Short mmCIF file of C-alpha atoms in Angstrom, two decimals:
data_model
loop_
_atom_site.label_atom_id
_atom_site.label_comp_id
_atom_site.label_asym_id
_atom_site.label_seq_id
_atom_site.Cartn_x
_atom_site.Cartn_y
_atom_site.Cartn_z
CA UNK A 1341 0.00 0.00 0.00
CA UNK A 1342 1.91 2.65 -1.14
CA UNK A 1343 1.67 6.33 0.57
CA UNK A 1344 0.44 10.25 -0.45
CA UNK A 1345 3.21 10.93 -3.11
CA UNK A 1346 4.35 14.25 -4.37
CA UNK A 1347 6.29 15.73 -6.99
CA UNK A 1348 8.34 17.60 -7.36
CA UNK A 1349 9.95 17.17 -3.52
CA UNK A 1350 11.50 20.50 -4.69
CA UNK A 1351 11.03 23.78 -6.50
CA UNK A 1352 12.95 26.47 -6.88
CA UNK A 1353 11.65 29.56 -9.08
CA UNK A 1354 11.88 33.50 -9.94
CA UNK A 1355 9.60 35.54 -9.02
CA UNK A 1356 7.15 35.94 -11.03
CA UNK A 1357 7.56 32.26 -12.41
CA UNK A 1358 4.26 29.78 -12.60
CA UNK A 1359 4.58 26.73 -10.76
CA UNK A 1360 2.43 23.33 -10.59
CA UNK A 1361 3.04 20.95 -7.84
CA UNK A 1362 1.17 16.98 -8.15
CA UNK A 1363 -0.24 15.12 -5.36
CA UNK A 1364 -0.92 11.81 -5.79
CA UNK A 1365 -3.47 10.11 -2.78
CA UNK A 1366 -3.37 6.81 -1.25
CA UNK A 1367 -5.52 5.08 -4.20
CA UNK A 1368 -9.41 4.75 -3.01
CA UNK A 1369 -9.03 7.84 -1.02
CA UNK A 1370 -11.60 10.29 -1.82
CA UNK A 1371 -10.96 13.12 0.01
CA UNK A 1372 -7.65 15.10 -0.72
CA UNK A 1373 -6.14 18.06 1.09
CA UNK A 1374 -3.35 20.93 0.88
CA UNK A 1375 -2.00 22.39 3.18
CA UNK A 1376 0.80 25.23 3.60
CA UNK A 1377 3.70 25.22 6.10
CA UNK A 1378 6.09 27.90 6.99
CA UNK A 1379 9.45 27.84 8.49
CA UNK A 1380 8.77 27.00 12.25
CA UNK A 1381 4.98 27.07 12.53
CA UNK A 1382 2.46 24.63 11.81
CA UNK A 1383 0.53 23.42 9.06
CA UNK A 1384 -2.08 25.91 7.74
CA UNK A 1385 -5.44 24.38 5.59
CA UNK A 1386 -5.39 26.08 2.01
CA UNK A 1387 -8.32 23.89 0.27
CA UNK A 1388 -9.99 20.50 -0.09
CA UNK A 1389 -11.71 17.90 -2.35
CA UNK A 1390 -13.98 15.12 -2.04
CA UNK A 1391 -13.63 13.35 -5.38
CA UNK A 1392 -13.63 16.00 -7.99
CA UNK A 1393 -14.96 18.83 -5.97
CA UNK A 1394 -13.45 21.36 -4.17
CA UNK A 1395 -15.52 21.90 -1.88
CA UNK A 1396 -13.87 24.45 0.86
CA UNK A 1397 -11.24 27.03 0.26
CA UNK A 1398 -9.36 28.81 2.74
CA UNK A 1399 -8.85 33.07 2.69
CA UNK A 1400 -5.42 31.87 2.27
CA UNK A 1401 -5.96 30.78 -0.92
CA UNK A 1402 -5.55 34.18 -3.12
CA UNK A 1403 -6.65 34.57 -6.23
CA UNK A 1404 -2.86 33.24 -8.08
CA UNK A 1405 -3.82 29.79 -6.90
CA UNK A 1406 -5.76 27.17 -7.65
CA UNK A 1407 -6.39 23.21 -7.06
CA UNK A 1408 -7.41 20.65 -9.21
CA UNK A 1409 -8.59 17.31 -8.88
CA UNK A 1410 -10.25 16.62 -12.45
CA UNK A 1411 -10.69 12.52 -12.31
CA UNK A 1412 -10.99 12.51 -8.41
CA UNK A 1413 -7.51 11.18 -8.27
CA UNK A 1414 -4.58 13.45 -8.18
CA UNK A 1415 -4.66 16.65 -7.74
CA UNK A 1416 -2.82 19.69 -9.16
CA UNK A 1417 -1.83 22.95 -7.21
CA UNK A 1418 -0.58 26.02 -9.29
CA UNK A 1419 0.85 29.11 -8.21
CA UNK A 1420 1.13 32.32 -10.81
CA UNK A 1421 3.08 34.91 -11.09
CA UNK A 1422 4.84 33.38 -7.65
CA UNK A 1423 6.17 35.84 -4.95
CA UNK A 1424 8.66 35.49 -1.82
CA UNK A 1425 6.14 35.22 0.23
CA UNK A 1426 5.25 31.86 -1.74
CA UNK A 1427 7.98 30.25 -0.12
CA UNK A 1428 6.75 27.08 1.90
CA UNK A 1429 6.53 23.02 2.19
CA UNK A 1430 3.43 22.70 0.57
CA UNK A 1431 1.70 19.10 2.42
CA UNK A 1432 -0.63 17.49 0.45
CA UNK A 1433 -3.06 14.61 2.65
CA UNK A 1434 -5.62 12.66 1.76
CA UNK A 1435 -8.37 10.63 3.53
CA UNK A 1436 -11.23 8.23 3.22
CA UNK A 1437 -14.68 8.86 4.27
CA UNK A 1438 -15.73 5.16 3.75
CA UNK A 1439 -13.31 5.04 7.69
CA UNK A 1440 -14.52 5.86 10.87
CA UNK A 1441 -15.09 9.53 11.29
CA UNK A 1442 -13.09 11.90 11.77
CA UNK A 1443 -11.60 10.86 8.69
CA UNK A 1444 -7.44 9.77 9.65
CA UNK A 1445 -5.61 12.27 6.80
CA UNK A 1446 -2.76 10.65 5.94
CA UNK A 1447 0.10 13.10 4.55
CA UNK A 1448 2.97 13.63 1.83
CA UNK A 1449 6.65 14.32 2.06
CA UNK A 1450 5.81 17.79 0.22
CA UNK A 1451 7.11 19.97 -1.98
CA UNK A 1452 9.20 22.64 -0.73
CA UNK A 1453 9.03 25.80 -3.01
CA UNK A 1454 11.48 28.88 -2.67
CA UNK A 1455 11.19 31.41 -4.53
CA UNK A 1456 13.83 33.69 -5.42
CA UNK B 529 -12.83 29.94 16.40
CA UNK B 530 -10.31 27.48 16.70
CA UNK B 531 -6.68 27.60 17.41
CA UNK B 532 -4.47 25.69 19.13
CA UNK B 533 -1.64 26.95 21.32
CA UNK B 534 1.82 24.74 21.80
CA UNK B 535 4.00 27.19 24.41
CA UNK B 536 7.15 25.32 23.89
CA UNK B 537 8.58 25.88 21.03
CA UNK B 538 11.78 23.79 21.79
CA UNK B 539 12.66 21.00 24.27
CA UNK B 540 15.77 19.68 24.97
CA UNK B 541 16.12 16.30 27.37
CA UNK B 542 19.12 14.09 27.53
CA UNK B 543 17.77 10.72 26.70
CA UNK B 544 16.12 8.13 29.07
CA UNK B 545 14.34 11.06 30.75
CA UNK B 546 10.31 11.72 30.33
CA UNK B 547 9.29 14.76 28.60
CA UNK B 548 5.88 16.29 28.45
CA UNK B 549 4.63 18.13 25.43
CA UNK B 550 1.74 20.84 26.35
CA UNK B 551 -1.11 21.68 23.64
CA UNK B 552 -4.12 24.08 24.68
CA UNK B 553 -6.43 24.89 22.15
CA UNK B 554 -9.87 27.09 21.87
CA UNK B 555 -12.86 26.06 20.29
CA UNK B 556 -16.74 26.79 20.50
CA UNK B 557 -17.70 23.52 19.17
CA UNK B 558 -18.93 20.77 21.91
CA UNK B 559 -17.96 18.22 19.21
CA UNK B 560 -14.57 18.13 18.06
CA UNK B 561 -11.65 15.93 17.73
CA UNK B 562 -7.80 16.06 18.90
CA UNK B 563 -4.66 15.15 17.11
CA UNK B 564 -0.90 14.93 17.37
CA UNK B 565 1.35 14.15 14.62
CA UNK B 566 5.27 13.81 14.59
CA UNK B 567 7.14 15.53 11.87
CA UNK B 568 10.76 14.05 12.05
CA UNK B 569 13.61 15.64 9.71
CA UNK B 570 12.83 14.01 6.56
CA UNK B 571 9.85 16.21 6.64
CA UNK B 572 6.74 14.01 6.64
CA UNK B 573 3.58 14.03 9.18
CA UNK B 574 3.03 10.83 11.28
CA UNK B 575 0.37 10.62 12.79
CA UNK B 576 0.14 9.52 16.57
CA UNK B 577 -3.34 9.69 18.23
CA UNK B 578 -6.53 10.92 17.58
CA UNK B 579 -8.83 11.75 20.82
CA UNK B 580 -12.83 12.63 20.73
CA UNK B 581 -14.04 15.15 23.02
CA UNK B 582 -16.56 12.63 24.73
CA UNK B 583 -13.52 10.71 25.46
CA UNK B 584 -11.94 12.22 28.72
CA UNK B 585 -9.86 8.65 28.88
CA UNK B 586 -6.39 8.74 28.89
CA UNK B 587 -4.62 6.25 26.71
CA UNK B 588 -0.82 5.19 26.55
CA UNK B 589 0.97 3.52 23.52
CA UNK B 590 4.11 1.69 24.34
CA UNK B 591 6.45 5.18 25.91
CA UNK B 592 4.00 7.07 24.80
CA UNK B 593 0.83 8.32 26.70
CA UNK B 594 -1.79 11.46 25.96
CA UNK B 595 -3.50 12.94 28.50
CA UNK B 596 -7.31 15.08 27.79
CA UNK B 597 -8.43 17.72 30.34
CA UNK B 598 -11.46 19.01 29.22
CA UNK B 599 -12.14 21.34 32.09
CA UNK B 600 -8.04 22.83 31.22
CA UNK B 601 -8.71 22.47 27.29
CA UNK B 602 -5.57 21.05 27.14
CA UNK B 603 -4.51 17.47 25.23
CA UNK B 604 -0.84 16.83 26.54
CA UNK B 605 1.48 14.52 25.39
CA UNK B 606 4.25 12.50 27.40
CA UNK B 607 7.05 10.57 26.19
CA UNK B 608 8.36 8.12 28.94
CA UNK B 609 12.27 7.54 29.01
CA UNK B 610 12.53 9.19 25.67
CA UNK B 611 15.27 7.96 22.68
CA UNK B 612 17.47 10.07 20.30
CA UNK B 613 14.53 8.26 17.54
CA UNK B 614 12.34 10.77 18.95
CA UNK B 615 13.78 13.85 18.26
CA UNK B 616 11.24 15.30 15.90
CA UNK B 617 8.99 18.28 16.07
CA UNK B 618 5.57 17.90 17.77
CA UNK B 619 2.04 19.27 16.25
CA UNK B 620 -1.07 19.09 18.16
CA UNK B 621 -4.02 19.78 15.85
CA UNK B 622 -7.77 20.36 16.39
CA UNK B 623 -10.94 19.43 13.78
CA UNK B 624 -14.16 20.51 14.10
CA UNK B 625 -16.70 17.71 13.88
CA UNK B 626 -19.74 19.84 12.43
CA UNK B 627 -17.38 21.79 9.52
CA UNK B 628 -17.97 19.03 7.29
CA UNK B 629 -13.95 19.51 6.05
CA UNK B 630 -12.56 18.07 8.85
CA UNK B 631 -9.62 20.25 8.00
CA UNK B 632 -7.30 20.30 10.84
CA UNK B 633 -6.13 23.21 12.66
CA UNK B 634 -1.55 22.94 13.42
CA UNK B 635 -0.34 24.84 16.46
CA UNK B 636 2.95 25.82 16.04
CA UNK B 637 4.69 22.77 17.34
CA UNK B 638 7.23 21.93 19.56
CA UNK B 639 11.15 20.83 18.32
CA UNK B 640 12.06 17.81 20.86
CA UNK B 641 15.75 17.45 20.95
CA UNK B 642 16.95 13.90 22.95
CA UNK B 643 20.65 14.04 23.05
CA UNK B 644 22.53 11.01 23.91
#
């Protein structure tokens, strides 16, 4: 049973640059997450899908990202026109709602982005 | 709202000793749930426990044992005679039970250190 994989494990871009990162859930997961993490703080929610909808998106989220999921499987986060302030370990989890609730999320190594 | 608050941001024991990790959090919910995860070096989240907040019980794995105060809000964590393999930073995280995400909430962690 292989884990929450996700590529690249790191990016480093101009500013300015696009960037895509890929999260691929434990298979027959339905529910995928991403979250953002800063140097020495915790993990902060940016958005979430169950299957192929996104169904909650955090303020963090601004308007140069966005999340895909289009088959329900992996998922797709890309950053435009990056900034510094982009720089982060970007965690990708997933879960299954067919488990016992609250639904165990089960994360990736992530990709670490800096941007210069 | 909810946010969790980890005061020690870094712990240092030599090992063998016991070390107690705190985690208070805030929420207005009377149904919620209660996490910790490990995040050693290479950078992934482990998960450890996962505590309801009908369950006041405490529980012990192996060295490791969690203990929920309600009436404190607090969820701490203990790590009896603790080994260098610990060394990781600490996250205690918080879900809501009615947000229908079950997206979890970090606080900022703690970095154990268990020198030799």
């Amino acid at each position: 049973d292989t884990g929450v994989s996700q590529d690249p494990r790191h990016k480093i871009t101009k500013r300015g640059q696009n960037v895509t990162f890929r999260c691929d859930p434990i298979s027959e997961h339905n529910r995928l997450y991403w979250y953002r993490q800063t140097l020495g703080q915790g993990p902060e929610f940016l958005t979430y899908f169950q299957n192929e909808a996104q169904l909650e998106k955090s303020r963090l989220l601004s308007d140069r990202f966005s999340a895909e999921r289009p088959k329900g499987s992996f998922s797709t986060l890309e950053i435009q026109r990056t900034e510094q302030g982009d720089s982060a370990m970007y965690l990708c989890a997933s879960s299954s709602t067919g488990t016992k609730f609250p639904y165990e999320q089960y994360f990736g190594p992530g990709t670490r982005l800096t941007v210069t | 709202a909810q946010k969790v608050t980890q005061a020690q941001t870094e712990i240092s024991v030599v090992e063998k000793e016991d070390v107690t990790l705190d985690c208070v959090y805030e929420t207005r919910d009377t149904t919620y749930y209660l996490f910790w995860y490990k995040q050693p070096p290479s950078g992934e989240l482990v998960f450890l426990i996962r505590r309801n907040s009908f369950d006041e019980q405490n529980e012990i794995s192996g060295r490791y044992s969690w203990n929920f105060q309600k009436s404190t809000s607090s969820f701490n964590f203990t790590i009896t005679a603790s080994q260098v393999v610990d060394s990781a930073v600490y996250f205690c995280a918080l879900s809501e039970a009615l947000g229908g995400s079950e997206k979890l909430v970090f606080g900022k962690g703690t970095k154990l250190t268990v020198n030799p």
